[in-house]
Short mmCIF file of C-alpha atoms in Angstrom, two decimals:
data_model
loop_
_atom_site.label_atom_id
_atom_site.label_comp_id
_atom_site.label_asym_id
_atom_site.label_seq_id
_atom_site.Cartn_x
_atom_site.Cartn_y
_atom_site.Cartn_z
CA ASP P 1 96.60 108.91 84.50
CA VAL P 2 93.87 110.10 86.82
CA LYS P 3 94.55 109.32 90.46
CA VAL P 4 92.43 109.81 93.56
CA THR P 5 93.75 108.33 96.78
CA GLN P 6 92.10 107.91 100.14
CA SER P 7 94.07 107.66 103.36
CA SER P 8 92.64 104.36 104.59
CA ARG P 9 90.90 101.41 102.96
CA TYR P 10 89.47 100.11 106.22
CA LEU P 11 88.89 101.92 109.49
CA VAL P 12 87.32 100.86 112.78
CA LYS P 13 86.39 103.55 115.29
CA ARG P 14 84.46 103.74 118.51
CA THR P 15 81.26 105.70 119.04
CA GLY P 16 82.04 109.30 119.95
CA GLU P 17 85.50 109.38 118.39
CA LYS P 18 86.50 112.12 115.97
CA VAL P 19 87.30 110.63 112.59
CA PHE P 20 89.29 112.13 109.74
CA LEU P 21 89.07 110.78 106.20
CA GLU P 22 91.60 112.22 103.78
CA CYS P 23 91.37 112.40 100.01
CA VAL P 24 94.07 113.55 97.62
CA GLN P 25 93.90 113.96 93.85
CA ASP P 26 96.86 114.61 91.59
CA MET P 27 94.97 115.83 88.52
CA ASP P 28 94.65 119.53 89.38
CA HIS P 29 90.87 119.14 89.55
CA GLU P 30 88.85 122.05 90.87
CA ASN P 31 85.89 120.01 92.13
CA MET P 32 85.95 117.45 94.90
CA PHE P 33 83.14 115.41 96.44
CA TRP P 34 82.47 113.15 99.41
CA TYR P 35 79.83 110.43 99.13
CA ARG P 36 78.71 107.56 101.24
CA GLN P 37 77.50 104.35 99.68
CA ASP P 38 75.03 102.09 101.45
CA PRO P 39 73.31 98.97 100.05
CA GLY P 40 70.09 99.78 98.25
CA LEU P 41 70.68 103.53 98.49
CA GLY P 42 73.34 104.16 95.90
CA LEU P 43 75.73 107.05 96.38
CA ARG P 44 74.60 109.96 98.50
CA LEU P 45 76.43 113.27 98.43
CA ILE P 46 77.66 114.52 101.80
CA TYR P 47 79.66 117.62 100.87
CA PHE P 48 81.39 119.03 97.84
CA SER P 49 83.85 121.78 97.03
CA TYR P 50 84.40 123.80 93.87
CA ASP P 51 87.49 125.61 95.06
CA VAL P 52 90.00 125.89 97.85
CA LYS P 53 88.41 126.91 101.16
CA MET P 54 85.00 126.60 99.58
CA LYS P 55 82.42 123.97 100.62
CA GLU P 56 78.79 123.24 99.93
CA LYS P 57 76.40 120.87 101.68
CA GLY P 58 75.16 117.89 99.78
CA ASP P 59 72.09 115.79 100.52
CA ILE P 60 73.19 114.35 103.88
CA PRO P 61 75.64 116.72 105.62
CA GLU P 62 74.38 116.16 109.17
CA GLY P 63 77.10 114.81 111.46
CA TYR P 64 79.88 115.65 108.99
CA SER P 65 82.14 118.57 108.19
CA VAL P 66 84.82 119.10 105.55
CA SER P 67 88.01 121.00 105.00
CA ARG P 68 89.73 122.07 101.79
CA GLU P 69 92.89 124.01 102.56
CA LYS P 70 94.70 122.95 99.39
CA LYS P 71 93.39 122.28 95.91
CA GLU P 72 94.49 118.66 95.88
CA ARG P 73 93.19 117.68 99.32
CA PHE P 74 89.63 117.34 100.63
CA SER P 75 89.06 116.03 104.14
CA LEU P 76 85.87 114.63 105.63
CA ILE P 77 85.46 114.91 109.40
CA LEU P 78 83.06 113.00 111.59
CA GLU P 79 82.94 115.15 114.71
CA SER P 80 81.54 112.41 116.93
CA ALA P 81 81.21 109.09 115.17
CA SER P 82 77.98 107.18 115.56
CA THR P 83 77.04 103.64 114.54
CA ASN P 84 74.75 104.92 111.77
CA GLN P 85 77.82 106.39 110.10
CA THR P 86 79.15 102.90 109.42
CA SER P 87 79.42 102.94 105.65
CA MET P 88 81.63 103.01 102.57
CA TYR P 89 82.96 106.53 102.02
CA LEU P 90 83.95 107.54 98.51
CA CYS P 91 85.86 110.61 97.43
CA ALA P 92 85.67 111.91 93.86
CA SER P 93 87.02 114.78 91.81
CA SER P 94 86.22 116.42 88.50
CA LYS P 95 87.78 119.04 86.27
CA GLY P 96 86.16 122.44 85.73
CA VAL P 97 82.91 122.16 83.84
CA LYS P 98 83.40 118.50 83.02
CA ILE P 99 80.76 116.29 84.58
CA GLU P 100 82.62 112.96 84.76
CA GLN P 101 83.85 112.31 88.27
CA TYR P 102 86.86 110.18 89.15
CA PHE P 103 86.70 108.16 92.31
CA GLY P 104 89.12 106.94 94.92
CA PRO P 105 89.05 103.32 96.12
CA GLY P 106 86.84 104.10 99.10
CA THR P 107 87.17 103.80 102.88
CA ARG P 108 85.12 101.17 104.65
CA LEU P 109 84.38 102.75 108.04
CA THR P 110 82.95 100.70 110.89
CA VAL P 111 81.81 102.49 114.04
CA THR P 112 81.33 100.21 117.05
CA ASP U 1 61.99 110.79 96.75
CA GLN U 2 64.41 109.03 94.42
CA GLN U 3 64.90 110.99 91.21
CA VAL U 4 66.95 108.21 89.61
CA LYS U 5 65.72 104.65 89.96
CA GLN U 6 67.29 101.35 89.11
CA ASN U 7 64.51 98.93 89.87
CA SER U 8 66.47 95.72 89.44
CA PRO U 9 68.83 95.12 92.37
CA SER U 10 70.46 92.29 90.46
CA LEU U 11 70.63 90.69 87.03
CA SER U 12 72.08 87.37 85.95
CA VAL U 13 73.15 86.84 82.31
CA GLN U 14 74.88 84.04 80.46
CA GLU U 15 78.36 84.78 79.15
CA GLY U 16 78.22 85.86 75.51
CA ARG U 17 74.61 87.07 75.68
CA ILE U 18 73.34 90.63 75.93
CA SER U 19 73.06 92.37 79.29
CA ILE U 20 70.48 95.14 79.54
CA LEU U 21 70.50 97.39 82.59
CA ASN U 22 67.69 99.86 83.05
CA CYS U 23 67.36 103.23 84.70
CA ASP U 24 64.38 105.57 85.10
CA TYR U 25 64.37 109.19 86.15
CA THR U 26 61.71 111.65 87.21
CA ASN U 27 63.34 115.06 86.76
CA SER U 28 62.77 116.39 83.24
CA MET U 29 65.58 118.93 83.81
CA PHE U 30 68.22 116.22 83.71
CA ASP U 31 70.23 116.68 80.53
CA TYR U 32 73.24 114.41 80.94
CA PHE U 33 73.39 110.80 82.02
CA LEU U 34 76.27 108.56 83.00
CA TRP U 35 76.90 104.90 83.75
CA TYR U 36 79.53 103.82 86.22
CA LYS U 37 80.81 100.38 87.02
CA LYS U 38 81.95 99.34 90.48
CA TYR U 39 83.90 96.29 91.58
CA PRO U 40 83.91 95.29 95.28
CA ALA U 41 86.42 97.26 97.39
CA GLU U 42 87.05 99.71 94.53
CA GLY U 43 85.63 103.11 93.66
CA PRO U 44 83.21 103.47 90.73
CA THR U 45 84.77 103.95 87.32
CA PHE U 46 83.18 105.93 84.52
CA LEU U 47 81.85 103.76 81.70
CA ILE U 48 79.80 105.73 79.22
CA SER U 49 77.60 108.82 79.06
CA ILE U 50 74.92 110.39 76.92
CA SER U 51 73.66 113.91 76.46
CA SER U 52 69.93 114.58 76.23
CA ILE U 53 70.37 115.81 72.67
CA LYS U 54 71.19 112.25 71.61
CA ASP U 55 69.25 109.02 71.87
CA LYS U 56 72.16 106.62 71.54
CA ASN U 57 75.85 106.49 72.32
CA GLU U 58 78.16 103.59 71.60
CA ASP U 59 81.59 102.66 72.89
CA GLY U 60 82.81 99.21 71.93
CA ARG U 61 80.64 96.59 73.61
CA PHE U 62 78.69 99.24 75.53
CA THR U 63 75.73 101.18 74.19
CA VAL U 64 73.50 103.55 76.10
CA PHE U 65 70.01 104.37 74.84
CA LEU U 66 67.99 107.35 76.02
CA ASN U 67 64.22 107.66 75.70
CA LYS U 68 63.41 111.18 76.89
CA SER U 69 59.66 110.88 76.52
CA ALA U 70 59.65 107.83 78.79
CA LYS U 71 62.40 109.25 81.04
CA HIS U 72 64.23 105.99 80.64
CA LEU U 73 67.73 104.95 79.74
CA SER U 74 69.34 101.59 79.32
CA LEU U 75 72.86 100.21 79.08
CA HIS U 76 73.45 97.31 76.70
CA ILE U 77 76.54 95.15 76.97
CA VAL U 78 77.17 92.85 74.02
CA PRO U 79 78.63 90.30 74.32
CA SER U 80 78.71 89.95 78.09
CA GLN U 81 82.01 88.80 79.56
CA PRO U 82 82.91 87.48 83.05
CA GLY U 83 84.82 90.70 83.79
CA ASP U 84 81.57 92.62 83.37
CA SER U 85 80.32 91.19 86.67
CA ALA U 86 80.05 94.28 88.87
CA VAL U 87 77.57 96.78 90.26
CA TYR U 88 76.40 99.31 87.67
CA PHE U 89 75.23 102.75 88.72
CA CYS U 90 73.19 105.13 86.64
CA ALA U 91 73.64 108.85 87.38
CA ALA U 92 72.04 112.01 86.06
CA THR U 93 72.62 115.74 86.24
CA ASP U 94 70.98 118.98 85.20
CA SER U 95 74.39 120.45 84.40
CA ASN U 96 75.04 121.86 87.84
CA TYR U 97 77.79 119.26 88.08
CA GLN U 98 76.17 117.42 90.95
CA LEU U 99 75.31 113.85 90.07
CA ILE U 100 72.13 112.17 91.26
CA TRP U 101 72.68 108.43 91.58
CA GLY U 102 70.55 105.34 91.29
CA ALA U 103 70.81 102.54 93.83
CA GLY U 104 72.78 100.28 91.49
CA THR U 105 72.22 96.95 89.76
CA LYS U 106 74.48 94.00 90.47
CA LEU U 107 75.28 92.22 87.21
CA ILE U 108 76.37 88.60 87.40
CA ILE U 109 77.77 86.99 84.27
CA LYS U 110 77.45 83.22 84.38
CA PRO U 111 80.08 81.13 82.54
#
């Protein structure tokens, strides 16, 4: 069964803190994605990766970076958290040329 | 500029009746469309998809219709059940494996 896990369900951080969000998939998927979901805006792509050590910017990469050192793990980093980064963060993965993405449960991040 | 639009933020339907969720797109290069369902505090789960070479795809109670000339697709749920209450997202791609998402429609099934 397809499984994508995210390190935290809820996270509260202070402005200026460095924040790490971890995502792990156990399906040997090549592709991994980080989105943020905000009311009325749907899902917006932050970064994605098609292979280990490879990353591509999505639609809203500003203020974020990513790391993919192993195939199963894709990390999202907020270098200096700001209040406008308060959001639901969703990680997803997909296999090869298949389009369907499988999502983790999400991390609700609040920056105060 | 939103390439995928779900113009109804919410929809309320009586249990047992048909739910119709709509989605419009602007990019004629999109050739594959997906519907996802999302419960609160969970990630979206894949529901059903359709390729641009088809105009209909069915899976149990769920049917997706695609009208390429109108750049419109719809998801029909028949009959609607209480467990169908969720946010539904429409997504599209031009086969570069990146999905473009609509804003979502919250479906409420009334008992």
